[in-house]
Coordinates of C-alpha atoms in Angstrom, one line a residue:
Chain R
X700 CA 0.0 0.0 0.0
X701 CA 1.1 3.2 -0.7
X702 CA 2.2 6.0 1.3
X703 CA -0.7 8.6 1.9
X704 CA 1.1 11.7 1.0
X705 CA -1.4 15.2 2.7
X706 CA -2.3 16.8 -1.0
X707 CA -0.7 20.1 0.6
X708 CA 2.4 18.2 1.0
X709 CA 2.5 17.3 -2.3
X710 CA 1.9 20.7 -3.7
X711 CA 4.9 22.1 -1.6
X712 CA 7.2 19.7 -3.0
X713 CA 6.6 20.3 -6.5
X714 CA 6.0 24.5 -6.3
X715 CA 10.2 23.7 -5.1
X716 CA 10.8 22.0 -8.3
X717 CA 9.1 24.3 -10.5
X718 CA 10.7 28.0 -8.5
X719 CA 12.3 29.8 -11.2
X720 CA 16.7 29.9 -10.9
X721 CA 17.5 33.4 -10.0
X722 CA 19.9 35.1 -12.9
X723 CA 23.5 35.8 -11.7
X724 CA 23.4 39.6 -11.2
X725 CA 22.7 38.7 -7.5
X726 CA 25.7 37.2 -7.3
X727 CA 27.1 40.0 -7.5
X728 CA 25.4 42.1 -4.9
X729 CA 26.5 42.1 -1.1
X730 CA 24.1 40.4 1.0
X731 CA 22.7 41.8 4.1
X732 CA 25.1 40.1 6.5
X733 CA 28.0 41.2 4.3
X734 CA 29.4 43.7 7.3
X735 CA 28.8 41.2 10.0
X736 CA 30.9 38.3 8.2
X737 CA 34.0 40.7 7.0
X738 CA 34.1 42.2 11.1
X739 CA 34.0 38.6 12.0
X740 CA 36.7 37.2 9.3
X741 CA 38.7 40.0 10.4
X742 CA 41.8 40.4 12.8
X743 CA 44.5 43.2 13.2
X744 CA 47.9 42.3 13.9
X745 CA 50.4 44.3 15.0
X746 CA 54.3 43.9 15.4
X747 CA 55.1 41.4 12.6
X748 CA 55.9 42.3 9.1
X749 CA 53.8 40.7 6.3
X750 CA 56.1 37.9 5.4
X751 CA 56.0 37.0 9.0
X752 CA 52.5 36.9 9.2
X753 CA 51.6 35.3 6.0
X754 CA 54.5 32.2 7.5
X755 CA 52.1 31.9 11.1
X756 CA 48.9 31.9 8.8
X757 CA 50.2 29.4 6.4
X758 CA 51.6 27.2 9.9
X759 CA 48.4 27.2 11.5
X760 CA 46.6 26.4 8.5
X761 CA 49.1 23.2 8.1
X762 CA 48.1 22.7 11.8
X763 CA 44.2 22.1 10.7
X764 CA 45.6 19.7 7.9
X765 CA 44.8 22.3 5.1
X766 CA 47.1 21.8 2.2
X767 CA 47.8 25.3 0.5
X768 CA 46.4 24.9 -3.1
X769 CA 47.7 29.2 -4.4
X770 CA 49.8 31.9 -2.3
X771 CA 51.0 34.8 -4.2
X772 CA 53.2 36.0 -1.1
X773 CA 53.5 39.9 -2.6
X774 CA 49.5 39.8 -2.9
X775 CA 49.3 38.4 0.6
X776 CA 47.0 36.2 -1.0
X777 CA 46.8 32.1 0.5
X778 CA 44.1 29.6 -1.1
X779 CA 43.6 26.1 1.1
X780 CA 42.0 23.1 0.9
X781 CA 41.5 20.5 3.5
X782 CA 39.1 16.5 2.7
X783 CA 36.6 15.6 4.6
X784 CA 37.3 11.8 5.5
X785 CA 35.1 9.7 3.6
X786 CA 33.6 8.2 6.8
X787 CA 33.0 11.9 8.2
X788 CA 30.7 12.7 5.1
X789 CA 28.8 9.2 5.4
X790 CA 28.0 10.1 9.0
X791 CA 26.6 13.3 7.4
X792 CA 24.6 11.1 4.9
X793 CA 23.5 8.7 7.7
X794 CA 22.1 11.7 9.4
X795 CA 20.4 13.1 6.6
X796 CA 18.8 10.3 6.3
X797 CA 17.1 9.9 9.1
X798 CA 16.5 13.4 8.9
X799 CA 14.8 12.5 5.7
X800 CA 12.7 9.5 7.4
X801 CA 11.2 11.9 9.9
X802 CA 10.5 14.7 7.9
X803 CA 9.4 13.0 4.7
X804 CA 12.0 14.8 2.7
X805 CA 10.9 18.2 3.7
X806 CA 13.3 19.2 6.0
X807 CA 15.7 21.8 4.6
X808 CA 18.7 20.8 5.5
X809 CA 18.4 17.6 3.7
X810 CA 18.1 20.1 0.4
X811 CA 22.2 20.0 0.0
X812 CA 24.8 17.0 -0.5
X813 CA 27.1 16.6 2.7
X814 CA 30.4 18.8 2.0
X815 CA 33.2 16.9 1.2
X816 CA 35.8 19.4 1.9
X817 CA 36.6 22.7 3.3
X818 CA 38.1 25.4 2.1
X819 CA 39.5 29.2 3.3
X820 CA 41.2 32.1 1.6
X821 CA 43.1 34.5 3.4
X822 CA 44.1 38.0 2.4
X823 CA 46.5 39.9 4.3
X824 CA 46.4 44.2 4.0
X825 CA 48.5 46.7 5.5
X826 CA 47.3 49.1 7.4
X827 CA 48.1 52.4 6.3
X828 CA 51.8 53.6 6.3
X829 CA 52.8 50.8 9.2
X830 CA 55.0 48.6 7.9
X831 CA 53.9 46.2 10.9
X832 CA 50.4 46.6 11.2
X833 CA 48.6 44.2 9.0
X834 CA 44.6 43.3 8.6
X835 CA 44.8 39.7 8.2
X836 CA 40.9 38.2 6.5
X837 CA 40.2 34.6 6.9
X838 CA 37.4 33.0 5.4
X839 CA 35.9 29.2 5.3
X840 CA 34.0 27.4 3.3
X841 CA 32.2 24.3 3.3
X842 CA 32.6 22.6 -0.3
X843 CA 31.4 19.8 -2.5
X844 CA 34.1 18.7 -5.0
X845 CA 32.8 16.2 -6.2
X846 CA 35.5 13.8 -4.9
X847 CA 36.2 10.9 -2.5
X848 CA 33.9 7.7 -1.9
X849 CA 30.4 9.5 -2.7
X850 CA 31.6 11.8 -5.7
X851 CA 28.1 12.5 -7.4
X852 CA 27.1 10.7 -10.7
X853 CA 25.8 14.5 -11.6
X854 CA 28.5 16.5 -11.2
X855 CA 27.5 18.5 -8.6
X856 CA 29.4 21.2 -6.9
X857 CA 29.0 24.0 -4.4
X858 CA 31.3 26.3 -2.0
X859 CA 29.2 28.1 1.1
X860 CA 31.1 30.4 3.4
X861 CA 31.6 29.2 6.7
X862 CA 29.4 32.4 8.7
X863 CA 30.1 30.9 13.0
X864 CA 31.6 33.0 14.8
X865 CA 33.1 30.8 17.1
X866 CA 35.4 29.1 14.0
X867 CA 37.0 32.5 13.8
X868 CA 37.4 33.5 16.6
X869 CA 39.5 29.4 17.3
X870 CA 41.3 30.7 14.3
X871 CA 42.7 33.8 15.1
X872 CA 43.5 32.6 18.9
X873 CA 45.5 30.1 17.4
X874 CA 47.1 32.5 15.1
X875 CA 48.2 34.8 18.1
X876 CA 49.6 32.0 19.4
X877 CA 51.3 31.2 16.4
X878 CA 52.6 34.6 16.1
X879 CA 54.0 34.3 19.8
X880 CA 56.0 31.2 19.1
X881 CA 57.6 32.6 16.3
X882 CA 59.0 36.0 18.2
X883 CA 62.5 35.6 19.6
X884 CA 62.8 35.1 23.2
X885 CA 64.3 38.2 24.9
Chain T
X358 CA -2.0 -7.5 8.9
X359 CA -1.3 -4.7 6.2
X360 CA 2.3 -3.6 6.1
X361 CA 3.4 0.0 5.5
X362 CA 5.2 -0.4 2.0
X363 CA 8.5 2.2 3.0
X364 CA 9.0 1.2 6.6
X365 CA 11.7 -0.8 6.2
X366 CA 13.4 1.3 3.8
X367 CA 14.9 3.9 6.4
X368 CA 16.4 1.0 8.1
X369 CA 17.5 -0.7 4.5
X370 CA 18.9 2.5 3.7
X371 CA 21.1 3.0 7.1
X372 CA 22.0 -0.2 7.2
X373 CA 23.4 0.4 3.7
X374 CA 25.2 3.2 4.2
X375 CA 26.7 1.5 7.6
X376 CA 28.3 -1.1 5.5
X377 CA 30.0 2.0 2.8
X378 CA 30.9 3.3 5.7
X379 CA 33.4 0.0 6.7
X380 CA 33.7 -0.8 3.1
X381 CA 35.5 2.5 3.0
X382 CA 37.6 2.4 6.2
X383 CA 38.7 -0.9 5.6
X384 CA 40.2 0.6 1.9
X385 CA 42.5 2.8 3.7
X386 CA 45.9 2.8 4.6
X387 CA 48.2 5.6 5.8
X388 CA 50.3 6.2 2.9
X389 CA 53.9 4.8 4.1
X390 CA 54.1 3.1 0.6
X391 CA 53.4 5.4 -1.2
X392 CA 56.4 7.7 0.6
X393 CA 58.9 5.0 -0.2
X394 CA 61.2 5.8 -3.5
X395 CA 60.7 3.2 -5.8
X396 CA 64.1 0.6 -5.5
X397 CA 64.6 1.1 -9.7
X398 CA 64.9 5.1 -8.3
X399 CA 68.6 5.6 -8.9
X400 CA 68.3 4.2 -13.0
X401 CA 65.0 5.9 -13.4
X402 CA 66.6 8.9 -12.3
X403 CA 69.6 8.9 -14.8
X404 CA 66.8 8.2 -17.7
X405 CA 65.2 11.4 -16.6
X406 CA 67.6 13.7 -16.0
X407 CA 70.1 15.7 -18.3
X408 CA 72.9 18.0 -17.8
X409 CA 73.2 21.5 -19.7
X410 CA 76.5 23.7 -19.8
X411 CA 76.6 27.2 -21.0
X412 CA 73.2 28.3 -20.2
X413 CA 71.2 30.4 -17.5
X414 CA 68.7 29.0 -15.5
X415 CA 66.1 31.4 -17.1
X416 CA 66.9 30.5 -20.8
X417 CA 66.9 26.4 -19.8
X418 CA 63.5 26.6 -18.0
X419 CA 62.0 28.8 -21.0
X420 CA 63.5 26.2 -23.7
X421 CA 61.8 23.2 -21.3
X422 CA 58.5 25.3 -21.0
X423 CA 58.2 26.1 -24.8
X424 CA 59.1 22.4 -25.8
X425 CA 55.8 21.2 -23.3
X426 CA 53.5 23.9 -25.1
X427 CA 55.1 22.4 -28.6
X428 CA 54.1 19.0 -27.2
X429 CA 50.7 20.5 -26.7
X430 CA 50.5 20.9 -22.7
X431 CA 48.8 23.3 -20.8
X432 CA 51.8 25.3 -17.7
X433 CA 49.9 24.8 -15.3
X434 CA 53.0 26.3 -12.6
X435 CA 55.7 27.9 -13.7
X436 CA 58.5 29.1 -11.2
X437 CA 61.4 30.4 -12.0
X438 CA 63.0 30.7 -8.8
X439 CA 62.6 27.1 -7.7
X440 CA 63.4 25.7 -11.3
X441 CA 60.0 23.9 -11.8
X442 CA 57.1 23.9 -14.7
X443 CA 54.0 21.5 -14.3
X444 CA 51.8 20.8 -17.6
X445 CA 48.6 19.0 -18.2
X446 CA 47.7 17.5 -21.7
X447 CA 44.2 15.3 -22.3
X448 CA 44.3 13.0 -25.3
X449 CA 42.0 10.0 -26.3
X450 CA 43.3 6.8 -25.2
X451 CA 43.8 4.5 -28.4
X452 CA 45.9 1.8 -28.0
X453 CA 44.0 -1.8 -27.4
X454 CA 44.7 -2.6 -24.1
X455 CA 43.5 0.4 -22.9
X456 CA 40.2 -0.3 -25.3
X457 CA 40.2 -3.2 -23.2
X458 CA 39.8 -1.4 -19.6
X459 CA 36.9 1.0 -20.9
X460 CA 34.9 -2.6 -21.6
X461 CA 35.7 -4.0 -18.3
X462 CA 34.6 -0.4 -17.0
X463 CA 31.2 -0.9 -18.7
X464 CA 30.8 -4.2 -17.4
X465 CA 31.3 -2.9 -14.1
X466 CA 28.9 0.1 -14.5
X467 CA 26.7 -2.2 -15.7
X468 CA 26.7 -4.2 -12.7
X469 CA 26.6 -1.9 -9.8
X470 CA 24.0 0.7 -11.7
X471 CA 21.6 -1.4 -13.4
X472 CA 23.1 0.1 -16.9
X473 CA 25.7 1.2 -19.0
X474 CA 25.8 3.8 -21.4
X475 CA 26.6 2.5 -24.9
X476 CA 30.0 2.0 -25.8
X477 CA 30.0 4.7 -28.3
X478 CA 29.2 7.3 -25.5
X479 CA 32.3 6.7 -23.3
X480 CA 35.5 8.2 -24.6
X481 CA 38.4 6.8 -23.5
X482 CA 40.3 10.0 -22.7
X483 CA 43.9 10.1 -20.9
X484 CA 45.3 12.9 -19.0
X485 CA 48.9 13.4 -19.2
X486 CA 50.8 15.5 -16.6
X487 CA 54.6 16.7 -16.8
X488 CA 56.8 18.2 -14.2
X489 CA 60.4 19.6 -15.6
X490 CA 63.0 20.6 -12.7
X491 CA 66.3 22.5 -12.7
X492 CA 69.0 21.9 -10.7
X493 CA 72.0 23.9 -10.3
X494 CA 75.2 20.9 -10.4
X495 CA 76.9 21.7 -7.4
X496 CA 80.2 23.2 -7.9
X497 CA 79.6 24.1 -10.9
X498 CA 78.8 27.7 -13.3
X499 CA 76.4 28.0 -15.2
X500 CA 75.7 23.9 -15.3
X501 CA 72.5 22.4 -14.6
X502 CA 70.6 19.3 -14.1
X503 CA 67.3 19.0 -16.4
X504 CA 64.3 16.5 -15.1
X505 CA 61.5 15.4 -16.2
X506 CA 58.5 13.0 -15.1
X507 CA 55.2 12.2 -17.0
X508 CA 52.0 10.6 -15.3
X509 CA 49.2 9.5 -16.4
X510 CA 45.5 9.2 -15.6
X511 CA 43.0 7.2 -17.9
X512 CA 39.5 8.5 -17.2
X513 CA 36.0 8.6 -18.6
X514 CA 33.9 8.1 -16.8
X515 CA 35.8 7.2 -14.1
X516 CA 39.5 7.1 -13.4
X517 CA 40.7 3.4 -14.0
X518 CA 44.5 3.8 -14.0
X519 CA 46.7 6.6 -13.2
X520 CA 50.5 5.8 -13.1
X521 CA 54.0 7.4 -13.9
X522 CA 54.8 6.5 -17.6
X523 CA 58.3 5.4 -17.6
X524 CA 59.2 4.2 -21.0
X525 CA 62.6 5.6 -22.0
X526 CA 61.6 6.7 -25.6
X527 CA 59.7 9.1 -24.0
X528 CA 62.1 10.6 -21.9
X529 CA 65.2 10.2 -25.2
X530 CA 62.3 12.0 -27.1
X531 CA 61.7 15.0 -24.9
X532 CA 65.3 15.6 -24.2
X533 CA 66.2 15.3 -27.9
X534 CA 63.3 18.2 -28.4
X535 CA 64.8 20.6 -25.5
X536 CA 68.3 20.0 -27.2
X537 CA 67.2 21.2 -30.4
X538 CA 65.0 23.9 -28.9
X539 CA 68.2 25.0 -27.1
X540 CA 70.7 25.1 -29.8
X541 CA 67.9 26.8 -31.9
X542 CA 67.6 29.5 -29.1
X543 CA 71.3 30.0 -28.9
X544 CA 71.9 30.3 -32.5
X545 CA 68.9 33.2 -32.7
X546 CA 69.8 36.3 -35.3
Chain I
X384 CA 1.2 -8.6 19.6
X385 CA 3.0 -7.8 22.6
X386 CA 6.1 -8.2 21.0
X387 CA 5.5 -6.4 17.5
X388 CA 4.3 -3.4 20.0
X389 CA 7.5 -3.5 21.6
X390 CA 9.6 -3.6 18.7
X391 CA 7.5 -0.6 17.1
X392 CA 8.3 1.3 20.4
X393 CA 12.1 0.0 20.2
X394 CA 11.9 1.6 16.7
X395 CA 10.3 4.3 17.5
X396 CA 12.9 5.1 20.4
X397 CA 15.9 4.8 18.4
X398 CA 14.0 7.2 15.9
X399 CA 14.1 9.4 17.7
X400 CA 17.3 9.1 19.7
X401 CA 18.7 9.0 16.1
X402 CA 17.3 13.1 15.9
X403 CA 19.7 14.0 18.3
X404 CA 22.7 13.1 16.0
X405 CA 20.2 14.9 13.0
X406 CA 22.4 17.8 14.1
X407 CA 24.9 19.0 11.9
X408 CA 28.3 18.9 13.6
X409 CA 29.6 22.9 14.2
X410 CA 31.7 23.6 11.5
X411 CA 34.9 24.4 14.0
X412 CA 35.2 21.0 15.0
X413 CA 35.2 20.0 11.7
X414 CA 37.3 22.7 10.2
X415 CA 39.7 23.1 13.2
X416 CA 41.6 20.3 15.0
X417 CA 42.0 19.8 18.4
X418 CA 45.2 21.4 19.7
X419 CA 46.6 18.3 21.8
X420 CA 47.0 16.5 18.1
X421 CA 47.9 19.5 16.7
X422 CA 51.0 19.5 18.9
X423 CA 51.8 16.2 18.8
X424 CA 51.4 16.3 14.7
X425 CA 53.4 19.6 14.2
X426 CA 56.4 17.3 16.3
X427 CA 56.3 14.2 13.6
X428 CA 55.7 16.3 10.6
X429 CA 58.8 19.1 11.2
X430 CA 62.9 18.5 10.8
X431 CA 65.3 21.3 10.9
X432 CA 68.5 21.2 8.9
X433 CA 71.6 23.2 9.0
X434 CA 71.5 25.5 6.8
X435 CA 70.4 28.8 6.1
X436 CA 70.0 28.9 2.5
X437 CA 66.2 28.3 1.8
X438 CA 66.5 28.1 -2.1
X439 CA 68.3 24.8 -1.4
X440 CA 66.3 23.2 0.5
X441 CA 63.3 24.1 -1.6
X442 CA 64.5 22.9 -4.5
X443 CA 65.8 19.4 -2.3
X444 CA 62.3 19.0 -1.3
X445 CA 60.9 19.7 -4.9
X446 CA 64.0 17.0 -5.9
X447 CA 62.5 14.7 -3.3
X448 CA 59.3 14.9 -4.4
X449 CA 60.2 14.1 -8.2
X450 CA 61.9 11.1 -6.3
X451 CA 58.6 10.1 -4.8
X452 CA 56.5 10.7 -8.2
X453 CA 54.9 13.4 -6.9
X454 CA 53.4 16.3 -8.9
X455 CA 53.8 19.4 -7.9
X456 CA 50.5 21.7 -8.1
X457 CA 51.7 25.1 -6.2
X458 CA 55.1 26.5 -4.8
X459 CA 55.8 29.9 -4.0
X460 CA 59.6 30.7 -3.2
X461 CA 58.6 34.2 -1.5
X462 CA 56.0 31.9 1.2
X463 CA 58.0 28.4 1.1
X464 CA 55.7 26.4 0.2
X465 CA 55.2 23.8 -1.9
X466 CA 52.2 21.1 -2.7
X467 CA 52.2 18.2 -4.3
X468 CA 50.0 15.0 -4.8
X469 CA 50.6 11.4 -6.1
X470 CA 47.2 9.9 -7.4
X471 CA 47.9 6.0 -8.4
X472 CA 44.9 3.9 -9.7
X473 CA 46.8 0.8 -10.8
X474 CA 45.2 -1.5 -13.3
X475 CA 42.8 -3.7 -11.8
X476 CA 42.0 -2.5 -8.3
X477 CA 39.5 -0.6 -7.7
X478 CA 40.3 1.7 -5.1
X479 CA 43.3 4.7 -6.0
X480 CA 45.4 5.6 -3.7
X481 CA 45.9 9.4 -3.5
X482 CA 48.5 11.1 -1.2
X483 CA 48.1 15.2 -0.9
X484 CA 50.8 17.5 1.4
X485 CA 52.0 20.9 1.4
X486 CA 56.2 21.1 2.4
X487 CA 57.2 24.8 4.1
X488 CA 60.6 25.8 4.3
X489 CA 61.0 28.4 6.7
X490 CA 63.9 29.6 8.4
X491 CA 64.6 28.6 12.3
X492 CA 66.9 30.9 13.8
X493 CA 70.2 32.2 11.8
X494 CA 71.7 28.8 11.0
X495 CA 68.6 26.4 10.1
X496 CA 65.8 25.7 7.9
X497 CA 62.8 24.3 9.3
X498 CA 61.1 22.0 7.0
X499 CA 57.4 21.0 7.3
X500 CA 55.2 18.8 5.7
X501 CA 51.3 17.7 6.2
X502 CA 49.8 14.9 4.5
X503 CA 46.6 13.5 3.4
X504 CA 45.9 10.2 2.4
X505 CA 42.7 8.8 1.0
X506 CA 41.1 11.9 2.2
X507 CA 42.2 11.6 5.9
X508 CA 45.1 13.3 7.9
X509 CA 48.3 11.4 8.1
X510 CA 49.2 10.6 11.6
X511 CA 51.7 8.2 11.1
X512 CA 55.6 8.9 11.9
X513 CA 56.9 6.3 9.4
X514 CA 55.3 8.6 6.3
X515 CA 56.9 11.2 7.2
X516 CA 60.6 9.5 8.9
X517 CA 60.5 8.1 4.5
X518 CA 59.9 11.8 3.7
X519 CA 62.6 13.4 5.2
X520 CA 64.7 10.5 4.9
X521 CA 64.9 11.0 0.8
X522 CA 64.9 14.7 1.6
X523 CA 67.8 13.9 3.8
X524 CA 69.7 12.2 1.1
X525 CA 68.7 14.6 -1.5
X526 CA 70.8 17.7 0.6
X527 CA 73.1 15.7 1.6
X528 CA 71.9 16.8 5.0
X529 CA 70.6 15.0 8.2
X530 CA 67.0 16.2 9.5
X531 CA 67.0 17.2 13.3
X532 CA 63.6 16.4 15.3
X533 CA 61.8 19.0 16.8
X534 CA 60.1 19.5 19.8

């Protein structure tokens, strides 16, 4: 015997299916949380030159397992990536589906493949005329590469910033503490 | 007693992806082999390599460069400074035994999906990637050490083999192209 | 009767005890590691050499890494870093193996380099010494150079 689906239920799932894709010009507007996520993603450091800094950023990103995929050093530019294990992103599918069992498919977080890797790109700036003072930018992503044990028959891909607080603020206390190691004892 | 048809299936469907789950952690293992040199390192080494005299750096590495993009790769990294290029080059796969391991590919498809898409439908395309080093000879000027490794990756749909290609006529033919590219360069009006 | 009841309820219970793992884990524990293995990790995966000229002991590990079959997909001599990754699928098995790192080269005081690597292998961290001992044991032999541990 069937499933009794509720007719409204029904309805709901297939208005998803037929929403209309957005074009790409919003891609290329700021969204409303814009401000928030740069203060968050945000640290000023001061009493280390650039080289210096960029070194304790790309050490602390080794120390997450991150394996730096672009650096352009005079840019102050660092691009990472770091896998998901494949048994990590099967837990993710395990909980999904059950999610899924619950909530007869409708729950939204059930929407979007598990990520199978992470990703962050970090920008350093210097501050004014201060050869020392630097605004160092980190930010995360979650990704689906499409690679690993559950790469999708389809292709699919995605990259969504990372927006908890609490991630960057972990960072950036480990990157002062980086930054301390490195200074010479006096 | 009437059973609900799809009560089972969340269980089915747990229980399945339990199982990947060990099927995958039982395929690991932590990469010491693949950090040990290969014992045929030192003679694979001597096939790869060649020494130039009477040349900069800058002028080798552009010659080595412009011989990959006359061989049709893609630089994919190019750094002077360290003495390394990287290059990427797709071609279709041709020769029968690799005919062979698209077939067994489709079999295999065919097996786990319920299908296979016609043979006509998968190419048998081959990814071939290059890294050339330099290497100042110690204790010499203006002398350096020329290397350079091919792998391969046969793909489409999936990846079914991906190893370093190590026949030597590859390796006579490249260097036999840089010396002529070289020689050309220096002889420029 | 009793008994398919029970089961049902059994079910039912483990339904929803299975909701309270529904939540996603919080992206820091997933992005960051803990720092106990951090420091134990940064220990295995570092060796410093003596010698101050960074260029050479770039282009040993970028040497070492042509050793190892290795290609190299980034390096930057201004950062001193280098990444690299060996993806080998050999004919008939069906499972590739596929072993990512980034090397750094950074200076340790006035007379050493400090070289370190991190490795991935089959999407997971490398925690094992013995990948990384073979590592700097090529590197060693490629600079002619012995690798101290550091603390």
């Amino acid at each position: 015997m069937l499933l009794r689906f509720p007719t409204w239920a029904v309805l709901l799932i297939l208005a998803h299916g037929c929403a209309t894709e957005p074009g790409p010009a919003h891609l290329m507007q700021l969204g409303p949380h814009a401000a928030a996520n740069r203060e968050a993603q945000t640290r000023r450091f001061s009493g280390a030159s650039e080289a210096e800094l960029l070194a304790a950023c790309v050490g602390v990103l080794q120390d997450q397992g991150f394996r730096i995929t672009t650096s352009e050093a005079r840019l102050g530019v660092i691009t990472g990536i770091k896998s998901r294990s494949d048994q990590d992103v099967l837990a993710d599918v395990g909980r999904q589906l059950a999610l899924a069992s619950v909530t007869l498919g409708l729950h939204p977080d059930i929407k979007t493949p598990p990520p199978d890797s992470y990703g962050v790109v970090l920008v350093t700036r210097r501050i004014g005329s201060e050869a020392r003072t630097h605004d160092v930018r980190a930010t995360f992503y979650q990704m689906l590469l499409g690679q690993g044990a559950l790469a999708s028959p389809s292709g699919q891909r995605y990259a969504a910033v990372i927006t908890s607080p609490a991630l960057y603020q972990q960072f950036f206390g480990r990157l002062d503490a980086a930054l301390a190691r490195s200074r010479p004892i006096n | 007693m009437k059973r609900r048809a799809g009560a089972c299936t969340p269980a089915l469907l747990a229980a399945a992806v339990t199982v990947a789950a060990g099927v995958v952690a039982c395929a690991t293992g932590t990469g010491k082999e693949e950090m040990q040199p290969r014992p045929q390192l030192s003679a694979e080494r001597q096939l790869q390599t060649r020494r130039f005299e009477g040349i900069s750096e800058e002028k080798l590495m552009a010659a080595s460069t412009g011989v990959l993009q006359d061989l049709g790769f893609t630089i994919k990294v190019s750094n002077v400074d360290l003495g390394l290029a990287t290059g990427i080059k797709d071609r279709e796969a041709k020769a029968p035994d690799q005919r062979a391991g698209v077939i067994v590919l489709m079999i295999l498809l065919a097996a786990t999906t319920g299908h296979a898409p016609p043979a006509s439908a998968i190419k048998e395309e081959q990814t071939v990637r290059v890294l050339v080093t330099t290497r100042p000879v110690p204790g010499s000027i203006n002398a350096y050490e020329v290397r350079v490794t091919f792998h391969r990756f046969l793909r489409q749909p999936l990846v079914f083999e991906a190893d370093s290609l190590r026949d030597p006529k590859l390796y006579e033919g490249f260097f036999e192209l840089l010396s002529k590219a070289i020689f050309l360069e220096g002889h420029r009006l | 009767m009793k008994t398919g009841s029970a089961i049902r309820t059994l079910a039912a219970a483990a339904w929803i005890a299975s909701l309270s793992s529904c939540a996603p884990m919080p992206p820091e524990r997933g992005v960051l590691t803990s720092p106990e293995s951090q420091l134990k990790l940064r220990s295995i995966q570092s060796r410093a050499y003596d010698t101050a000229d960074r260029q050479f002991v770039m282009r040993g590990v970028i040497a070492t890494l042509q050793d190892l079959e290795f290609m190299i997909e980034a390096a930057d001599a201004a950062l001193g870093t280098v990444t690299a990754r060996k993806f080998l699928l050999p004919r008939g098995t069906p499972l590739g193996r596929d072993l990512m790192m980034t090397v750094t080269v950074r200076p340790r005081g006035e007379t050493q380099m400090l070289v370190r690597l991190n490795a991935e292998f089959n999407r997971k961290a490398v925690e094992d010494p013995e990948v990384y001992q073979s590592f700097f044991l090529t590197l060693g032999r490629s600079l002619f150079l012995s690798g101290h541990e550091v603390e």
